[in-house]
Every structure is written in C-alpha cells, then in structure tokens.
Coordinates of C-alpha atoms in Angstrom, one line a residue:
M1 CA -154.8 193.0 -113.7
K2 CA -156.5 190.0 -112.1
F3 CA -155.3 189.8 -108.2
N4 CA -153.3 193.3 -107.1
R5 CA -151.0 191.5 -104.3
A6 CA -149.4 188.4 -104.7
L7 CA -147.5 186.3 -102.7
L8 CA -144.9 184.3 -104.7
L9 CA -143.2 181.7 -102.0
Y10 CA -139.7 179.8 -103.8
N11 CA -137.7 176.9 -102.3
R12 CA -134.5 178.1 -104.3
N13 CA -133.3 174.1 -103.7
A14 CA -136.3 172.3 -105.3
G15 CA -135.6 171.6 -108.6
Q16 CA -132.0 171.3 -108.6
Q17 CA -131.3 174.5 -109.1
E18 CA -134.0 174.6 -112.2
I19 CA -136.0 177.2 -110.5
V20 CA -134.2 180.3 -110.9
Q21 CA -135.1 179.4 -114.8
Q22 CA -138.2 178.8 -113.9
L23 CA -138.1 182.0 -112.2
A24 CA -137.0 184.4 -114.8
A25 CA -139.7 182.9 -118.0
I26 CA -142.8 182.7 -115.8
I27 CA -142.5 186.2 -113.7
P28 CA -143.4 188.1 -117.1
I29 CA -146.3 186.3 -117.3
L30 CA -147.7 186.4 -114.0
A31 CA -146.7 190.6 -113.8
G32 CA -149.9 190.4 -116.5
E33 CA -152.2 189.4 -114.5
I34 CA -150.7 190.7 -110.9
K35 CA -150.3 194.3 -109.3
E36 CA -147.7 194.1 -107.1
L37 CA -145.6 190.6 -106.3
V38 CA -142.9 189.8 -103.9
L39 CA -141.1 186.8 -104.1
Y40 CA -140.3 184.8 -100.8
Q41 CA -137.2 182.3 -101.0
T42 CA -137.1 180.1 -97.9
T43 CA -134.2 179.1 -96.7
E44 CA -135.0 176.8 -93.7
P45 CA -137.5 174.5 -92.3
G46 CA -140.8 175.5 -91.6
E47 CA -140.1 178.7 -93.3
G48 CA -142.7 178.6 -95.8
E49 CA -145.3 177.9 -93.4
Q50 CA -144.6 180.9 -90.7
V51 CA -144.3 183.0 -93.7
C52 CA -147.7 182.0 -95.4
R53 CA -149.3 182.1 -91.5
D54 CA -147.6 185.8 -90.7
R55 CA -148.4 186.8 -94.3
G56 CA -151.2 185.6 -95.9
E57 CA -153.7 187.7 -95.6
R58 CA -151.7 190.7 -96.7
F59 CA -152.7 189.0 -100.3
E60 CA -155.2 187.9 -102.9
L61 CA -153.1 185.2 -103.7
I62 CA -150.1 183.1 -102.1
L63 CA -148.2 181.2 -105.4
I64 CA -145.9 178.7 -103.7
M65 CA -143.0 177.2 -106.1
G66 CA -140.6 174.2 -105.1
G67 CA -141.3 170.8 -104.1
D68 CA -144.1 168.6 -101.3
G69 CA -142.6 169.8 -99.2
S70 CA -143.0 173.5 -99.4
V71 CA -146.4 173.1 -101.2
H72 CA -146.9 170.9 -97.5
E73 CA -145.6 174.0 -95.4
C74 CA -147.3 177.1 -97.0
V75 CA -150.4 175.3 -97.2
N76 CA -150.0 174.4 -93.3
G77 CA -149.6 178.1 -92.7
I78 CA -152.6 178.6 -94.7
V79 CA -155.2 176.7 -93.4
M80 CA -153.8 178.9 -90.5
L81 CA -155.5 182.6 -92.1
E82 CA -159.4 183.6 -90.9
L83 CA -159.6 184.5 -94.4
R84 CA -163.1 183.4 -96.2
R85 CA -161.0 183.3 -99.4
L86 CA -157.7 182.9 -100.9
S87 CA -156.5 181.8 -104.6
V88 CA -153.8 179.7 -104.2
F89 CA -151.6 178.3 -107.3
C90 CA -149.2 175.5 -107.3
L91 CA -145.8 176.0 -109.3
P92 CA -144.0 172.8 -108.3
A93 CA -140.1 172.3 -109.5
P94 CA -139.5 171.5 -112.4
V95 CA -142.5 173.1 -114.1
T96 CA -145.9 171.7 -113.8
I97 CA -148.9 174.1 -113.4
L98 CA -151.4 173.2 -111.1
R99 CA -154.1 175.5 -109.9
V100 CA -155.9 174.8 -105.7
R101 CA -158.5 177.2 -104.9
L102 CA -159.3 177.9 -101.4
S103 CA -162.8 179.0 -100.3
Y104 CA -163.4 177.9 -96.4
R105 CA -165.6 179.9 -93.7
S106 CA -164.1 180.6 -90.1
I107 CA -165.5 178.9 -87.2

C-alpha cells in the first residue's frame, strides 16, 4: 500500500451524473493503493474548502473528483493546512486524471 489514509471528495453534480459510474470504476483501483479510503460527497458551495481545512491533516492523500469549482474550493482549504507534505490527485469529471503534488513549508 502506498497510502494509509486518503480522503476522496466528490461533487455528485459534476460531470452530469456520470460521477457515480466513475466512482464505481475507480474505487477498486484505489483500493489496491490505499489502506483506508474515506468518501465525502459535497452538497453545498464552499463545503470542499471547509472539509479540507478541518479534516485534511488526518490524511496523506486527498483526491478531488469534480469540476473546476470543486478543485478550486478544495485547494483553497488545503493551502490553509500546516502540513509539510501532502499528495493531491485531481480527478476531474468526466475522467481525466491529473496528479498534483503539493510540498510547502510552514512560515
């Protein structure tokens, strides 16, 4: 396993309802790399940012599945964390996989 704990945030409204099928396809793949995977469905504007800010430090990896708005929100929450290293995967809906690695120091 590459990661012990990961958080997958997704916006069910992104990708015109295709996201449920995409989750069904990608979760078995992720299961081989992640020991504990927590799924979180965002339902309100700003929720992704809040969840990442409040819970992000508990995870080694955050996956964001949704459109530009979901990614933007989550990244705004992630940059508020005092982590030195965190892996972030963006899984835009519809499926295109983009890997982003955030490494930064606290000031």
